[in-house]
XYZ file of C-alpha atoms in Angstrom:
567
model
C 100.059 86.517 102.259
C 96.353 86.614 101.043
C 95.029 89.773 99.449
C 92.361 89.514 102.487
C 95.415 90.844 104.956
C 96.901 92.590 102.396
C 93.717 94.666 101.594
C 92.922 94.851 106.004
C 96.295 96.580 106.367
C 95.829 99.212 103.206
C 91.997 99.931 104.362
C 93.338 100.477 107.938
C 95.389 102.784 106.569
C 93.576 104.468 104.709
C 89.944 104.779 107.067
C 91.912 105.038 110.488
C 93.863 107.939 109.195
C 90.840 109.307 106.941
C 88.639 108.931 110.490
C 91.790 110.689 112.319
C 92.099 113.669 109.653
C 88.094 114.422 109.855
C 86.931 113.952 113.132
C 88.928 112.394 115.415
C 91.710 114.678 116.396
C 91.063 117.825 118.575
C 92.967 121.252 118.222
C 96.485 120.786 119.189
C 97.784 124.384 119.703
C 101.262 124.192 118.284
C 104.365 125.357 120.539
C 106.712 125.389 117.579
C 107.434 127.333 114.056
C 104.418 126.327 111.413
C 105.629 124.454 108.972
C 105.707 126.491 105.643
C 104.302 125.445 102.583
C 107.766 125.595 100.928
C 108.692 122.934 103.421
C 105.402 121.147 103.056
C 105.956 121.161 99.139
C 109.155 119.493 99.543
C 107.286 116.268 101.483
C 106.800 113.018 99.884
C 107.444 114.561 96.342
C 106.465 112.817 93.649
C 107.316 111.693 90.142
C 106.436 112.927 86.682
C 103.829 110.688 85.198
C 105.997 108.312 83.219
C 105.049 107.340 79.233
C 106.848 105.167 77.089
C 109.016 107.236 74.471
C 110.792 105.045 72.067
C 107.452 102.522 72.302
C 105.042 105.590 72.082
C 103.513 103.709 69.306
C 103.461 100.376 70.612
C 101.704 102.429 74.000
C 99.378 104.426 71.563
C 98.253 101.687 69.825
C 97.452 99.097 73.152
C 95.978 102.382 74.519
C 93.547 102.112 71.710
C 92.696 98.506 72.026
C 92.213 98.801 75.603
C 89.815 101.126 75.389
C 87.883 98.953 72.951
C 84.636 97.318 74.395
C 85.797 94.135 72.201
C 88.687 93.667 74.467
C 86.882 94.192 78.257
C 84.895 91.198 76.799
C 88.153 89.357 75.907
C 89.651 90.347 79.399
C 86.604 89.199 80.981
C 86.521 85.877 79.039
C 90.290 85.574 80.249
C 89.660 85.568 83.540
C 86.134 84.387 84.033
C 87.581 81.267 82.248
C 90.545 80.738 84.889
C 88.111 80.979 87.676
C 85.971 77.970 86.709
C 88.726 76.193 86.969
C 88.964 75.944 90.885
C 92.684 75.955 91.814
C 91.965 75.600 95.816
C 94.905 75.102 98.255
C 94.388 73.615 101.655
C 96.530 73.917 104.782
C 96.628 69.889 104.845
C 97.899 69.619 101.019
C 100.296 66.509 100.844
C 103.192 66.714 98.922
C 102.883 67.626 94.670
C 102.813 64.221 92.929
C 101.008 62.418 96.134
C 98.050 64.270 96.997
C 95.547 64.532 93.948
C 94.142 67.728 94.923
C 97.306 69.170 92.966
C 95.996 67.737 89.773
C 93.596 70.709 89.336
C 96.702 72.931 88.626
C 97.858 70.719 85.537
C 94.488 71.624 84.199
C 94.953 75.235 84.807
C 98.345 75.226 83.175
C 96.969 73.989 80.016
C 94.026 76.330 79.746
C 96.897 79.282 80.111
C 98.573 77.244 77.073
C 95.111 77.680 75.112
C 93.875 81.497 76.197
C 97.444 82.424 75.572
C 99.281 81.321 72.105
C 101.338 83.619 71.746
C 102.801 83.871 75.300
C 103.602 80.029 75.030
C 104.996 80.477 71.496
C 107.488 83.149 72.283
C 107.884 82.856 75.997
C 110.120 79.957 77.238
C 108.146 78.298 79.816
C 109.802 76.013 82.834
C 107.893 73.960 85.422
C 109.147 73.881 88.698
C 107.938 70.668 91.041
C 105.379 70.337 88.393
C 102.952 73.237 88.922
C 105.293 76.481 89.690
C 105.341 78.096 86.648
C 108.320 80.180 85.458
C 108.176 82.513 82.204
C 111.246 83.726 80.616
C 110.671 86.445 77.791
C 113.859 86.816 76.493
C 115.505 90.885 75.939
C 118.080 91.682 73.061
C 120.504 93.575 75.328
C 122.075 91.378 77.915
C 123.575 94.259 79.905
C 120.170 95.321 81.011
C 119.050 93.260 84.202
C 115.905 91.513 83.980
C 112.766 92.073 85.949
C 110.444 90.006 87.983
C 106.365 89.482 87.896
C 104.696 87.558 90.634
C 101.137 86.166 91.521
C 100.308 82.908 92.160
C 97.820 80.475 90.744
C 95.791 79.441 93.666
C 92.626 80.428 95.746
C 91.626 79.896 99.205
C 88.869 77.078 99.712
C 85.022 78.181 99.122
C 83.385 76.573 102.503
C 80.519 74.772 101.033
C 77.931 76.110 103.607
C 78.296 79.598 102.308
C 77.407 78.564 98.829
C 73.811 80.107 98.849
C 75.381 83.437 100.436
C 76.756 83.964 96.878
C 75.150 86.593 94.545
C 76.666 84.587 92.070
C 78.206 80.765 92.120
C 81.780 80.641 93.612
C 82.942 79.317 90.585
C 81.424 81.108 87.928
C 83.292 83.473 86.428
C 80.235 85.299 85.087
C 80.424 88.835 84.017
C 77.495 90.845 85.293
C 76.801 94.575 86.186
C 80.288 95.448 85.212
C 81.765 92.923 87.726
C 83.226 89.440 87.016
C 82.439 87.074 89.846
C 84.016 84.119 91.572
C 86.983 83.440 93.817
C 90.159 84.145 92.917
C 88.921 87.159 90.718
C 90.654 89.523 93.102
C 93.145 87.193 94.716
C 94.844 86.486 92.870
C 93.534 85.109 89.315
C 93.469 88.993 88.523
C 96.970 89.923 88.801
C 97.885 86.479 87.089
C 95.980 86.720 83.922
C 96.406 90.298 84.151
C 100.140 89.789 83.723
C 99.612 87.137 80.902
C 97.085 89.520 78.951
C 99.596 92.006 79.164
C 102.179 90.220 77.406
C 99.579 88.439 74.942
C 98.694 92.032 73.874
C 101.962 93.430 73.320
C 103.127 90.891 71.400
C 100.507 91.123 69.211
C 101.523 95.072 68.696
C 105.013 93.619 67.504
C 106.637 94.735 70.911
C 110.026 92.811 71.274
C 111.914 93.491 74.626
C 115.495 94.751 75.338
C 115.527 93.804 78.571
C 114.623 90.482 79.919
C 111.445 89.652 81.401
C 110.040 86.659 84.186
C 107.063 86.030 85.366
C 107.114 83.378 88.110
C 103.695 82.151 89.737
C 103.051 79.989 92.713
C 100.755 77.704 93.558
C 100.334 77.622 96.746
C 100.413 81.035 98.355
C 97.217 80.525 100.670
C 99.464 77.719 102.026
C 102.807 79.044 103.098
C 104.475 79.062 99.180
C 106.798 76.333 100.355
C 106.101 73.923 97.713
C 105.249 77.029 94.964
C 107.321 80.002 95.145
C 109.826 78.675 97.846
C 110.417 75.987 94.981
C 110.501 78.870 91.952
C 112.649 81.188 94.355
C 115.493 78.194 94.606
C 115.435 77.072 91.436
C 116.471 80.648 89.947
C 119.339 80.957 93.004
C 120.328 78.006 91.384
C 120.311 78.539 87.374
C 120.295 82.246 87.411
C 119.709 85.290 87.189
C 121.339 85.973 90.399
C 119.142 89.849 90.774
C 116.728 91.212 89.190
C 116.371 95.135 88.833
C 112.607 95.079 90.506
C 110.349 92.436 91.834
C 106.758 93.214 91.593
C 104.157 91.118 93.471
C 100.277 91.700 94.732
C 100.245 93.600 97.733
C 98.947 97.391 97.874
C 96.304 99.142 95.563
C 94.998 102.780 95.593
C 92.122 104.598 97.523
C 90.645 107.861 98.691
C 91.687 109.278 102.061
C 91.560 113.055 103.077
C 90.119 114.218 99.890
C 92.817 112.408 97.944
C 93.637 109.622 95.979
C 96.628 107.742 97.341
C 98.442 104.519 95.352
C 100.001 102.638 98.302
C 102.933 100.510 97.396
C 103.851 97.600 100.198
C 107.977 98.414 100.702
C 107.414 96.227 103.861
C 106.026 93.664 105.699
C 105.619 91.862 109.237
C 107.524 88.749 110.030
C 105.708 86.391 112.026
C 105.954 83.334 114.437
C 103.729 80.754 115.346
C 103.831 79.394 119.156
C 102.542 76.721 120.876
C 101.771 76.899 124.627
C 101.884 73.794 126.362
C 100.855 72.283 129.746
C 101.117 68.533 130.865
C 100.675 67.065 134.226
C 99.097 63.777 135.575
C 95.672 62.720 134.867
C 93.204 61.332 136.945
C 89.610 60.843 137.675
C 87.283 63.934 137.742
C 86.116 63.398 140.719
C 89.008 64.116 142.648
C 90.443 67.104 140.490
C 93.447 69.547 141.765
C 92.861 73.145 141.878
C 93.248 74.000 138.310
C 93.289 71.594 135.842
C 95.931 71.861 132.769
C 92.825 73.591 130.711
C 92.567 75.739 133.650
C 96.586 77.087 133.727
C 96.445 77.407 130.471
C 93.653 79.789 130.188
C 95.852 82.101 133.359
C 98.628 81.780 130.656
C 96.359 82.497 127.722
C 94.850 85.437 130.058
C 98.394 86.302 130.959
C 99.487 86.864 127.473
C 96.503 88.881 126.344
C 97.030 91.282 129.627
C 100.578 92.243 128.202
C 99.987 93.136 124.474
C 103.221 94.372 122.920
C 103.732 98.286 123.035
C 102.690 100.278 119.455
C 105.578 102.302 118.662
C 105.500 104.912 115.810
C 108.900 105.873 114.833
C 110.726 108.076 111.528
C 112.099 104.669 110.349
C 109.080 103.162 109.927
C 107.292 103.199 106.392
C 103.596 103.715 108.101
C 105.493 107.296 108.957
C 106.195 108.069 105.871
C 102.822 107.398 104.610
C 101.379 110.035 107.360
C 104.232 112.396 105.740
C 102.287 111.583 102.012
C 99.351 112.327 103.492
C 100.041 115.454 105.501
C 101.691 116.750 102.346
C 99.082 115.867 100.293
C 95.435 115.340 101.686
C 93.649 118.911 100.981
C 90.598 117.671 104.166
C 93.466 117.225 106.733
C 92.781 119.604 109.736
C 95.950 121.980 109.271
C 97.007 121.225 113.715
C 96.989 117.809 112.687
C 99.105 118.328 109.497
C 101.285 120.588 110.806
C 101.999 118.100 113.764
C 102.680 115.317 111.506
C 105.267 117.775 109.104
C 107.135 118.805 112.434
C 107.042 115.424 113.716
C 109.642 114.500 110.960
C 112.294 116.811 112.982
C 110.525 117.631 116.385
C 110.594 114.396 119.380
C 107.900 116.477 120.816
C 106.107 116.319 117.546
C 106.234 112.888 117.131
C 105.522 111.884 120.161
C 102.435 113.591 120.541
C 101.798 112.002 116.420
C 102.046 108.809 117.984
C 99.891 109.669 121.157
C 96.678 110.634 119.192
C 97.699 107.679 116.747
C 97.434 105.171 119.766
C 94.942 106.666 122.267
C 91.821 105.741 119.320
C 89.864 102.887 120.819
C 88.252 102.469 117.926
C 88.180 99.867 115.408
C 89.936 101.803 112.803
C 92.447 102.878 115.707
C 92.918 98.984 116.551
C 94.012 98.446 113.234
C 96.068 100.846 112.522
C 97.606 99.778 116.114
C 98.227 96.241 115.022
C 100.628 97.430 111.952
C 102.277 99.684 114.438
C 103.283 97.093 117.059
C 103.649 93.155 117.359
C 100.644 91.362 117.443
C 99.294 88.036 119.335
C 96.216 86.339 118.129
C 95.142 82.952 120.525
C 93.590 81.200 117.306
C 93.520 77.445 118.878
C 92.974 76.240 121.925
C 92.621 72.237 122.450
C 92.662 69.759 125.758
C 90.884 67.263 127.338
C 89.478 63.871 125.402
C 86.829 62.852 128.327
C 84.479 63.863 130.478
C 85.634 62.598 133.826
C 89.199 62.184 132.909
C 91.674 65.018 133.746
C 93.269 66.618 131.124
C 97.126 65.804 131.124
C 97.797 68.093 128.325
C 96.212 71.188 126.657
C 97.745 73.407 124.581
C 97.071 76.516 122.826
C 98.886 78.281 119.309
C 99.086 82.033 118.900
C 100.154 83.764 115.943
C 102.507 86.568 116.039
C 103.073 89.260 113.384
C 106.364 90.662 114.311
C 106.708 94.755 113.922
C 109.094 95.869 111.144
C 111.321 97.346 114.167
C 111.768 93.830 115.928
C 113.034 90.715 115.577
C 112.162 86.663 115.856
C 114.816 86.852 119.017
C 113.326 89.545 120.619
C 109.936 88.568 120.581
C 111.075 84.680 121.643
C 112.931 86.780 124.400
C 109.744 88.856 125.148
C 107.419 85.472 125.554
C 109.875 83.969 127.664
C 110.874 86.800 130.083
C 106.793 87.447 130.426
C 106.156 83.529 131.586
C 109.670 83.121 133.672
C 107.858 84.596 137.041
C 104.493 83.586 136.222
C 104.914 80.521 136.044
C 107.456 80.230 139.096
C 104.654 82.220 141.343
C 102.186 79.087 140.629
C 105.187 76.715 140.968
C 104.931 75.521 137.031
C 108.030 74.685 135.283
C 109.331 76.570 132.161
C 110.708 75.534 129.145
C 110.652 77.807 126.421
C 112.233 77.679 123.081
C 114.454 74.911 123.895
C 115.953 75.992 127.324
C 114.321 75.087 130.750
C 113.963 79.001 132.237
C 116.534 80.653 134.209
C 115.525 80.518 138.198
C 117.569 81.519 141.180
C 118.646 78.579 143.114
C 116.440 80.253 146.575
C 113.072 79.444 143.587
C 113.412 75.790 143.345
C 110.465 74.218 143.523
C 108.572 70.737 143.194
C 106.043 71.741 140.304
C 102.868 70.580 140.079
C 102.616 71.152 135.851
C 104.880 71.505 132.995
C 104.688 74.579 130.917
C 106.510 74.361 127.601
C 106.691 76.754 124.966
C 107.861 76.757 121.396
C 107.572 77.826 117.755
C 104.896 75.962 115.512
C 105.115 74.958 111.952
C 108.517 75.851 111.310
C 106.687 79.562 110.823
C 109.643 81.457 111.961
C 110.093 84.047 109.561
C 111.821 87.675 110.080
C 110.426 90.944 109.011
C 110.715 91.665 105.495
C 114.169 94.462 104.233
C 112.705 97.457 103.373
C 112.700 98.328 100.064
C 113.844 101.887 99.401
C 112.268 104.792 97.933
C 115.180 106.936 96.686
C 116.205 104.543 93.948
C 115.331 104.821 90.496
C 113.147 101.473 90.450
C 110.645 103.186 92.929
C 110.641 106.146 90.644
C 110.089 104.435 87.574
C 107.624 102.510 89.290
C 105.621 106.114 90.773
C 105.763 107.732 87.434
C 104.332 104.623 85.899
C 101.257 104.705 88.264
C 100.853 108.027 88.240
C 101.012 107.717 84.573
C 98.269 104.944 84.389
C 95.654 106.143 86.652
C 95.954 109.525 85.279
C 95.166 108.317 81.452
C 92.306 106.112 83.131
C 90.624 109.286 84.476
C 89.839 112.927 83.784
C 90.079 116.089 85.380
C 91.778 117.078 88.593
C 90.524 113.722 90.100
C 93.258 112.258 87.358
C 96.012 112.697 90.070
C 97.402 110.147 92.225
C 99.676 110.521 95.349
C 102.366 107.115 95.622
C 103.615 106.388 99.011
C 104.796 103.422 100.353
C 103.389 101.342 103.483
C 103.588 98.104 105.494
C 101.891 94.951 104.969
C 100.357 93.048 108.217
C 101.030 89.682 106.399
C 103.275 87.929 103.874
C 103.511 87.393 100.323
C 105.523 85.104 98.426
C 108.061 87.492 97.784
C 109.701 86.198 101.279
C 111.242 83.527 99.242
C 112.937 86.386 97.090
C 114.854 88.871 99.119
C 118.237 88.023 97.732
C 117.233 88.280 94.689
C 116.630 92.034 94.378
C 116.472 95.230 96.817
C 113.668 96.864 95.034
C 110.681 94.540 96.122
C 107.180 96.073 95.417
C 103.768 94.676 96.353
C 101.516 96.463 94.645
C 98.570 95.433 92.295
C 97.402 98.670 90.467
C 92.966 98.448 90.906
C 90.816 100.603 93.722
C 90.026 99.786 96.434
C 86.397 100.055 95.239
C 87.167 97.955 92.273
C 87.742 94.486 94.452
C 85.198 92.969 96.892
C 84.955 89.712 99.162
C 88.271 89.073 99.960
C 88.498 85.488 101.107
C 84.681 85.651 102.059
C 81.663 85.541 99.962
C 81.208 87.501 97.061
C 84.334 87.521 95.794
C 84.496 89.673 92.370
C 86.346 92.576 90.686
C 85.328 95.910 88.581
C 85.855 94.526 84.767
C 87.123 98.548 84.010
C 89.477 97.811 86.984
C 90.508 94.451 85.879
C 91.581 96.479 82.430
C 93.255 99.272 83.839
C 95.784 96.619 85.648
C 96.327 95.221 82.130
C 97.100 98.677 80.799
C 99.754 98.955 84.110
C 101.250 95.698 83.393
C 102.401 96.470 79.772
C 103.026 99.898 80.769
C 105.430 99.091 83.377
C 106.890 96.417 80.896
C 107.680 99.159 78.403
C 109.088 101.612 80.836
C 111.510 99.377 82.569
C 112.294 98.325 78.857
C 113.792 101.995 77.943
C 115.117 102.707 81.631
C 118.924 102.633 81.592
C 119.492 103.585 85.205
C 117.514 100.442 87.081
């Protein structure tokens, strides 16, 4: 998934429920016992901050050098260098080793190699299908299981006619006003040389690990991960290790809501299914056209579709509840009706389902998105027929992309789309064949039809929503304390505390290649909101102090999973 979606879904979050908390929710009078702030207290509890122990002097002494002005200019050199180098991805990319477009990877690879000596001199790198890059840094204690890093190398395409929209050139890399500018700098060259920088540094402070670390990045993320990570996820099923202890990818990042800072950590994410709608019947001459044309049924289907979204549901299983449980518990500007609703929701039917009616009644465009990562979504992206002017059409089709709700299934939804189009389409005597199987009609419904309606998936994009990952394990508490740990060092005051809760993602990441590799998969790339701009658009660039603060998490998290004995 691209940090665009990834960064919709946490904003949606985090505005829709900010705009619900402040203004948008009238004063329910409560029929039920008040939740008490014992109760309230014991709500989305969080972790000590976590600091290394047995490497407090390796931490002490990176803490030092990260605060140095010498090294945001080295960070900023690190990165500003890898976005010259313009690692772009298309959707039509051949296959590695035919289309040349690739080749721009091999020269990425070897400027890693240069900006990173001592990663390639202790590290054991492998290539996977040439440009998937796989980093072994080997631990002294076998018995601990290893861990897992993920970004991936490349960037979406810069559309040439938005060139002069840029501040700064697309490919830059420059370093001004405290931001470094170009694309990729926030998806996802940041988290990429962020986790490289990390290890540089600590192996300069002498740190050698216990346990065993990876670090595997893609190439091409923007375009599926088929060929990347799909490539890197088989080739360790293959050799080994069979699990890691915790799989960290981009994904989530922290932001204010309700008069608190929240850190929200992806434990989910959408599935998602691409279908094509298809109608074919004879052509002919214009001039002597039938009553709708096959551009003509297909826009009642398209209009069909659209007139029966798929219901928003908010239920206690759902990770989106928990994160109105974090915030209830936790955001000080939350109008006490609406936080008491959302406490007693947890135990109370009548609770939730009023939550979930002043969740889904907003028509506005924060309650649209925060809709969309309650429910399954359609999106009518392409729509193509007819190759002449007075010819008839005898075939137009359109795709719609589906992101499947957390609660649902590819099955159901392939059910859903055909159950929706079985009557429809025998009302304006169509056939039906969807997903393979011509539809089920009554024998008394036979009919001569004057069009063919088939429907089925696109692209091979079938793809189920994500396992959740829990949040009572020790990885997800080593993983809280560490952020908590982080962004409280990085600040001052009361403003140094940070709430973790987990959340759903609307999209993928390449970290659908890797569920059976580990349980505990986190997307989660530790910068503000307010430290990351242009997401897949112009204007792409990222806060420098933010850019070192995800340094500082990497390492960080590298030394606490290195003295955890219970992950």
């Amino acid at each position: 998934m691209s940090k665009a979606a990834q960064a919709a879904s946490l904003m949606m979050c985090l505005l829709a429920t900010s705009c619900f908390f402040l203004y948008c929710i009238p004063e329910y009078k409560l029929a039920w016992q008040v939740a008490t702030p014992s109760y309230r207290e014991s709500v989305c509890m969080q972790e000590e901050p976590l600091r290394p122990i047995i490497n407090r002097q390796v931490a002490a002494r990176l803490s030092h050098v990260y605060g140095d002005k010498d090294f945001s200019a080295r960070a900023a050199a690190w990165l500003g260098d890898a976005i010259r180098i313009p690692t772009q991805v298309f959707d039509e990319n051949g296959p590695v080793g035919e289309d040349p477009r690739w080749m721009m990877f091999s020269q990425f690879r070897e400027y890693l190699q240069e900006a990173f000596p001592l990663v390639h001199k202790k590290l054991t790198l492998t290539r996977v299908n040439t440009h998937g890059l796989l980093y072994r840094w080997e631990g002294s204690d076998n018995s601990l299981m290893p861990i897992l890093f993920m970004n991936h190398q490349d960037v979406v395409p810069v559309e040439p006619a938005t060139f002069s929209q840029w501040k700064q050139p697309p490919f830059s890399g420059l370093l001004k006003d405290g931001w470094i500018w170009g694309r990729g700098s926030c998806d996802d060259k940041d988290g990429l040389i962020g986790n490289l920088a990390a290890v540089e540094t600590l192996l300069e402070a002498d740190f050698k690990p216990r346990r065993t670390v990876f670090f595997a990045f893609g190439f091409d993320e923007e375009a599926k991960g088929r060929q990347g990570a799909g490539q890197l996820a088989s080739y360790l099923k293959q050799n080994g290790p069979k699990e890691f202890a915790f799989i960290i990818d981009e994904g989530g990042a922290y932001g204010e809501a309700g008069g608190q800072m929240f850190a929200m950590v992806a434990v989910a994410e959408k599935g998602s299914l691409d279908v094509e709608i298809k109608v074919t019947a004879p052509g002919g001459h214009s001039s002597v056209p039938p009553k709708h044309t096959t551009i003509g049924l297909l826009s009642q289907l398209i209009d069909h579709l659209e007139s029966n979204p798929h219901p928003a549901r908010l239920t206690r299983s759902s990770s989106i509840f928990d994160l109105f449980q974090c915030f209830a518990a936790h955001a000080p500007d939350l109008p006490e009706s609406f936080r008491q609703i959302i406490l007693q929701a947890s135990k109370s039917d009548k609770a939730l389902k009023m939550l979930e009616k002043i969740v889904l009644s907003d028509e506005t465009e924060k309650g649209r998105q925060i809709r969309a990562i309650l429910s399954t979504t359609q999106a009518v992206d392409i729509v193509a027929g007819g190759i002449k002017i007075n010819a008839l059409p005898e075939e137009a089709y359109a795709l719609v992309n589906h992101r499947i709700s957390t609660d649902s299934s590819v099955g159901a939804l392939k059910a859903a789309i055909t159950s929706l189009f079985t009557s429809f389409t025998a009302d304006r005597k169509l056939s039906l064949s969807a997903f393979g199987k011509d539809a089920d009609r009554s024998p008394d419904s036979i009919f001569s039809p004057i069009a063919n309606v088939t429907i089925s998936e696109a692209y091979e994009s079938a793809l189920e929503p994500a396992p959740v990952t829990p949040t009572n394990t020790e990885a997800w508490r080593l993983l809280s304390g560490t952020i908590r740990s982080v962004y409280h060092d990085s600040t001052t005051g009361e403003k140094g505390v940070v709430v973790v809760t987990p959340m759903t993602l609307g999209g993928n990441t390449d970290t659908r290649f890797y569920w059976d590799l580990s349980p505990n998969i986190f997307r989660y790339t530790h910068i503000g909101i307010h430290q990351e701009n242009g997401f897949h658009t112009v204007n792409e660039a990222v806060n420098l102090d933010g850019f070192v603060d995800l340094i500082k998490f990497y390492a960080t998290l590298i030394l606490n999973a290195d003295e955890a004995t219970n992950i």
